[in-house]
Short mmCIF file of C-alpha atoms in Angstrom, two decimals:
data_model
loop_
_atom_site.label_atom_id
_atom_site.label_comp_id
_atom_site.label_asym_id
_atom_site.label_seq_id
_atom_site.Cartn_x
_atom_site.Cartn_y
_atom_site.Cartn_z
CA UNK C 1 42.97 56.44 150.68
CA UNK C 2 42.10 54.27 153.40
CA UNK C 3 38.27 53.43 154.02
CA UNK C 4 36.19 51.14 156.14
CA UNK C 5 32.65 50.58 154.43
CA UNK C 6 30.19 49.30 157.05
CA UNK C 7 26.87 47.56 156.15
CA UNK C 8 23.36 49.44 157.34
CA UNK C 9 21.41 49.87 160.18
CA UNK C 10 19.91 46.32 161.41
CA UNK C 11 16.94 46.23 163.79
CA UNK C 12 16.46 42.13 165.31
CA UNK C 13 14.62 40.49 167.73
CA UNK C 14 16.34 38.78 170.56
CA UNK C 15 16.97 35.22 169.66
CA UNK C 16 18.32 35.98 165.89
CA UNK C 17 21.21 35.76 163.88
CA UNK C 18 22.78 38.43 162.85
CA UNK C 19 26.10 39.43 160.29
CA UNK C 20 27.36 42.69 159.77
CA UNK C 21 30.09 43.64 157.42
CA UNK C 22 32.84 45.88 157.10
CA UNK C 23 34.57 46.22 154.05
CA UNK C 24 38.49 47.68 153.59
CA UNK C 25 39.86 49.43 150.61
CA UNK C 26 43.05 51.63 149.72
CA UNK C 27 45.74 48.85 151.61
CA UNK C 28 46.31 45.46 151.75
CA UNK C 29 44.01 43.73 153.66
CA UNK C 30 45.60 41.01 154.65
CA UNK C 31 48.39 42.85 155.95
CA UNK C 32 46.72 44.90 158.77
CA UNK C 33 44.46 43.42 161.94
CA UNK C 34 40.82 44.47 161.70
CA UNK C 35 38.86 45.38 165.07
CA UNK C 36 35.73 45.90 166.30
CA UNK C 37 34.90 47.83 168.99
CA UNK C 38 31.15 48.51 170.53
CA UNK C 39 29.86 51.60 171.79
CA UNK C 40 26.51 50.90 173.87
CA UNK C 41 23.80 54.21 173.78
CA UNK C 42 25.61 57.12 176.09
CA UNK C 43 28.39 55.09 176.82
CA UNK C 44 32.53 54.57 176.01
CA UNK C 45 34.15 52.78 173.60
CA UNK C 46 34.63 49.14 174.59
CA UNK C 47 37.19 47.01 172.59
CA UNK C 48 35.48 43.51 171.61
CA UNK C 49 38.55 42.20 169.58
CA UNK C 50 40.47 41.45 166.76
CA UNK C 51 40.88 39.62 163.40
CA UNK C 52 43.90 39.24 160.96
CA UNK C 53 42.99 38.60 157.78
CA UNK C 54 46.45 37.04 156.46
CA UNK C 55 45.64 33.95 158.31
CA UNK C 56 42.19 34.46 160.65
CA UNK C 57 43.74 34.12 163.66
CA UNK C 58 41.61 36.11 166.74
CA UNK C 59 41.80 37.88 169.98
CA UNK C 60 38.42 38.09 171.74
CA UNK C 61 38.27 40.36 174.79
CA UNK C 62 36.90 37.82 177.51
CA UNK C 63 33.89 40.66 177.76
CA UNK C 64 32.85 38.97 174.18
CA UNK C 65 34.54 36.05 174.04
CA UNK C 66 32.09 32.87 173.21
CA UNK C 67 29.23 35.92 171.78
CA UNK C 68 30.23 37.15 168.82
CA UNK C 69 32.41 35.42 165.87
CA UNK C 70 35.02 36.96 163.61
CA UNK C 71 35.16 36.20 160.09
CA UNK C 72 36.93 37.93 157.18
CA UNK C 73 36.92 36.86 153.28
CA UNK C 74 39.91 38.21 151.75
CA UNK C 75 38.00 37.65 148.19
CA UNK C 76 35.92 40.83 148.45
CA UNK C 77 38.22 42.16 151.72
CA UNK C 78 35.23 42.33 154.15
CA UNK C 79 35.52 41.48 157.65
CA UNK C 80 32.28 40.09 159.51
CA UNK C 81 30.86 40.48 163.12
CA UNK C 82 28.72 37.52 163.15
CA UNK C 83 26.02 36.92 166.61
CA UNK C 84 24.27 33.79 166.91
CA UNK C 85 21.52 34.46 169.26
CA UNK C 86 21.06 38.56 169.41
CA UNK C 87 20.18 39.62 173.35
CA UNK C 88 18.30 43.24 174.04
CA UNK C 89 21.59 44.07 175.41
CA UNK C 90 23.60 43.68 172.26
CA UNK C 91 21.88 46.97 171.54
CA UNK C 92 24.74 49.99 170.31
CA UNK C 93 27.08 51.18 167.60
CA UNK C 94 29.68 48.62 166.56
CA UNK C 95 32.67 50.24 164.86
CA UNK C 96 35.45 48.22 162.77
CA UNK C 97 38.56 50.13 162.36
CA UNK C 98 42.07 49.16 160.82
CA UNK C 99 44.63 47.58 163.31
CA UNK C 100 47.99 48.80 164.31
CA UNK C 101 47.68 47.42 168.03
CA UNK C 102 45.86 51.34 168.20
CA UNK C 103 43.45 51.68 165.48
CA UNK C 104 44.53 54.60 162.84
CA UNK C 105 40.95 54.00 160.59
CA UNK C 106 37.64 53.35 161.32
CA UNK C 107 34.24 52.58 159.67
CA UNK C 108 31.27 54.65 159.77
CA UNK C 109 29.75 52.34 162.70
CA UNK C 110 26.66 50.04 162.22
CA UNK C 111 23.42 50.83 164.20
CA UNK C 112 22.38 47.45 165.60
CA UNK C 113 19.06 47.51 167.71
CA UNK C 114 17.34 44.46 169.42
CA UNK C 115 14.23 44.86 170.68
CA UNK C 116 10.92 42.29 170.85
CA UNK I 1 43.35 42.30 181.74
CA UNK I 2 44.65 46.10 181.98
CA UNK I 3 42.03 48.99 183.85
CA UNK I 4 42.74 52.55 182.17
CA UNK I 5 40.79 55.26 184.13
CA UNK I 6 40.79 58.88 182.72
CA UNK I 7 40.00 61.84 184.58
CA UNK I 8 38.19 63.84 184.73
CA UNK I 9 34.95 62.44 183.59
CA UNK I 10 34.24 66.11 182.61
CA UNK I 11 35.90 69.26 181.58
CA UNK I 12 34.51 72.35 181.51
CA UNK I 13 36.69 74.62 179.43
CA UNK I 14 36.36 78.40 177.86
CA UNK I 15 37.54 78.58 174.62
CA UNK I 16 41.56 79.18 174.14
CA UNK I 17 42.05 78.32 177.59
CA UNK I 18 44.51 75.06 178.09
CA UNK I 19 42.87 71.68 178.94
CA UNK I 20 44.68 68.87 180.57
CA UNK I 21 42.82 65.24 180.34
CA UNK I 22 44.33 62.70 182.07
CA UNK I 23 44.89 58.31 182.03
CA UNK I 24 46.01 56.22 184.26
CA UNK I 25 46.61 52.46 183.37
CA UNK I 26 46.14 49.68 186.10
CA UNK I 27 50.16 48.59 185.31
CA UNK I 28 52.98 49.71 183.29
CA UNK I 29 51.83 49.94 179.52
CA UNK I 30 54.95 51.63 178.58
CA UNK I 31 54.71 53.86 175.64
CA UNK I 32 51.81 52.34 174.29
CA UNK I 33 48.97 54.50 174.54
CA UNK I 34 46.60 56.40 172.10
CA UNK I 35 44.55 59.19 172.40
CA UNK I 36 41.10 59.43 170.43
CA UNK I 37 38.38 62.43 169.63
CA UNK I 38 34.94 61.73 169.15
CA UNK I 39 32.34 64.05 168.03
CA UNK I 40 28.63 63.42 168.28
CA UNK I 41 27.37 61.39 165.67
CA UNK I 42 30.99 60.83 164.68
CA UNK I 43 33.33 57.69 164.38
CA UNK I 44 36.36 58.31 167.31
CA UNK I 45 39.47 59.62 165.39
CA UNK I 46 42.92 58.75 166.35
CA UNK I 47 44.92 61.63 167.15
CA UNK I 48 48.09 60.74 169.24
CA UNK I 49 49.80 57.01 169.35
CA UNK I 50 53.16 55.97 171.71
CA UNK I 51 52.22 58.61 174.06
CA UNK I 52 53.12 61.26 171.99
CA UNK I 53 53.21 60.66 168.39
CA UNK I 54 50.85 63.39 166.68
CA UNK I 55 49.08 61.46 163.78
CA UNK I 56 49.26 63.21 160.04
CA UNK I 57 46.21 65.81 160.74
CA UNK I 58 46.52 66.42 164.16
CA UNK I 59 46.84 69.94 164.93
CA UNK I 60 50.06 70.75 167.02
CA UNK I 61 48.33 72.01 170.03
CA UNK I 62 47.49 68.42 170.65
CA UNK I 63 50.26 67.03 172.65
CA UNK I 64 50.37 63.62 174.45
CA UNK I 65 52.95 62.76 177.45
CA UNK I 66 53.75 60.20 179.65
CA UNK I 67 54.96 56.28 179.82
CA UNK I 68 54.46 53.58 182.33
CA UNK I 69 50.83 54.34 184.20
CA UNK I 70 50.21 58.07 184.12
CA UNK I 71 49.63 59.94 181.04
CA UNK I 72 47.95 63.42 179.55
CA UNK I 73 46.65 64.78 176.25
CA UNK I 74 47.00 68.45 176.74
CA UNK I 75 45.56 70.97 174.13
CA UNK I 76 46.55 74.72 174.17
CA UNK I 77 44.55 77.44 173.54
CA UNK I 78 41.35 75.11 172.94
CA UNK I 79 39.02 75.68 169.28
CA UNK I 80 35.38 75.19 169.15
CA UNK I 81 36.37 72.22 167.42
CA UNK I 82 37.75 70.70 170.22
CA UNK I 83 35.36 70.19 172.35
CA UNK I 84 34.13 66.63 171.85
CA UNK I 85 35.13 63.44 173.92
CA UNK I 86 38.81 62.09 174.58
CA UNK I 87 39.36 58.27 175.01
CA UNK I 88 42.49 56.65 175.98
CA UNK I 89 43.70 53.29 174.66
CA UNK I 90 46.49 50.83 175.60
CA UNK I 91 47.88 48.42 173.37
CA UNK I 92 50.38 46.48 175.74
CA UNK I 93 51.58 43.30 175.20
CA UNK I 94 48.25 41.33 175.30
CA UNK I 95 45.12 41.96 174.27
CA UNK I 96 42.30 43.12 175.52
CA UNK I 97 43.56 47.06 174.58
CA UNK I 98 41.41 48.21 176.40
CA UNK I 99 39.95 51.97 176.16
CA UNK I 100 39.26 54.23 179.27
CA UNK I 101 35.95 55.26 180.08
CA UNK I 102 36.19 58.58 178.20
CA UNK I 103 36.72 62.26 178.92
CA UNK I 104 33.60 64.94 177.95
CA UNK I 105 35.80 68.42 176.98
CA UNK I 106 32.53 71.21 177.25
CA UNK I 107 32.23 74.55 176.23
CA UNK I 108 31.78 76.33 179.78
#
């Protein structure tokens, strides 16, 4: 069975780093591109980008490009949404679901809220 | 980068009535279009890919047309289940697939 294990709810202030994780299980990893896709409070589904993990190659949406960071380690295979400096408006749900250009499985979503 | 708007931004349905949701892409995405469900408090579920591919799951009243710009998910004789929001998605070419803005399907 397929499954996408995200990491907890994070509460941040703006200003700080921040990883969260998203770990695959029942396929090969490095076989399928991982996304990630944000959902702000109330709002649609917006599609940030994706990650294969056979090689770490990216496509950022321009909306995201140059604010977030992809990562993966096939080791334990986990893909990572990684922020460097967390902005009030980063605040929402951020799914990571299992690439086939659509996305056929998703995560459970991780709760991020950033707030001084 | 590719605009898909869906329409309407609400639907208010009676249960096993027929509900017609609508997407439009900004240009031709051919056949490649998906159609998600998302319940409240739920991660979106993919229910139709190319248009019209059911996924394993999908309940046959769910049926997805269309190619080029225009597409609909119709769903006959709606369940209380179904009532929850519709996204579409393109996956064209180049990234960014972008998702439409969402459809609400209500109980009236």
């Amino acid at each position: 069975e397929v499954q996408l294990v995200q990491s907890g709810t994070e509460v941040k202030k703006p200003g700080e780093s921040l990883n969260i994780s998203c770990q695959a299980s029942g396929y090969t990893f490095t076989r399928y591109w991982v996304g990630w896709v944000r959902q702000l409070p109330g709002r649609g589904l917006e599609w940030m980008g994706i990650i294969y993990p056979g090689d770490s190659d990216t496509k950022y949406s321009p909306s995201f490009q140059g604010r977030v960071t992809f990562s993966v380690d096939k080791s334990t295979a986990t893909a990572y949404l990684h922020w460097s400096s967390l902005e009030a408006s980063d605040s929402g749900i951020y799914y990571c679901a299992r690439s086939d250009f659509y996305f056929d499985h998703w995560g459970q979503g991780t709760l991020v809220a950033v707030s001084s | 980068e590719i605009l898909m708007t869906q329409s309407p931004a609400t639907l208010s349905m009676s249960p096993g009535e027929r509900a017609t949701l609508s997407c439009r892409a900004s240009q031709s995405v051919s056949g490649n279009l998906a159609w998600y469900q998302q319940k409240p408090g739920q991660s979106p579920r993919l229910l139709i890919y190319g248009a019209s591919a059911r996924v394993t799951g999908t309940p046959a009243r769910f049926s997805g047309r269309g190619s080029g710009t225009e597409f609909t998910l119709t769903i006959t004789s709606l369940q209380s289940e179904d009532f929850a929001v519709y996204y579409c998605q393109q996956y064209n070419n180049r990234p960014p697939y972008t998702f439409g803005q969402g459809t609400k399907l209500e109980m009236k």
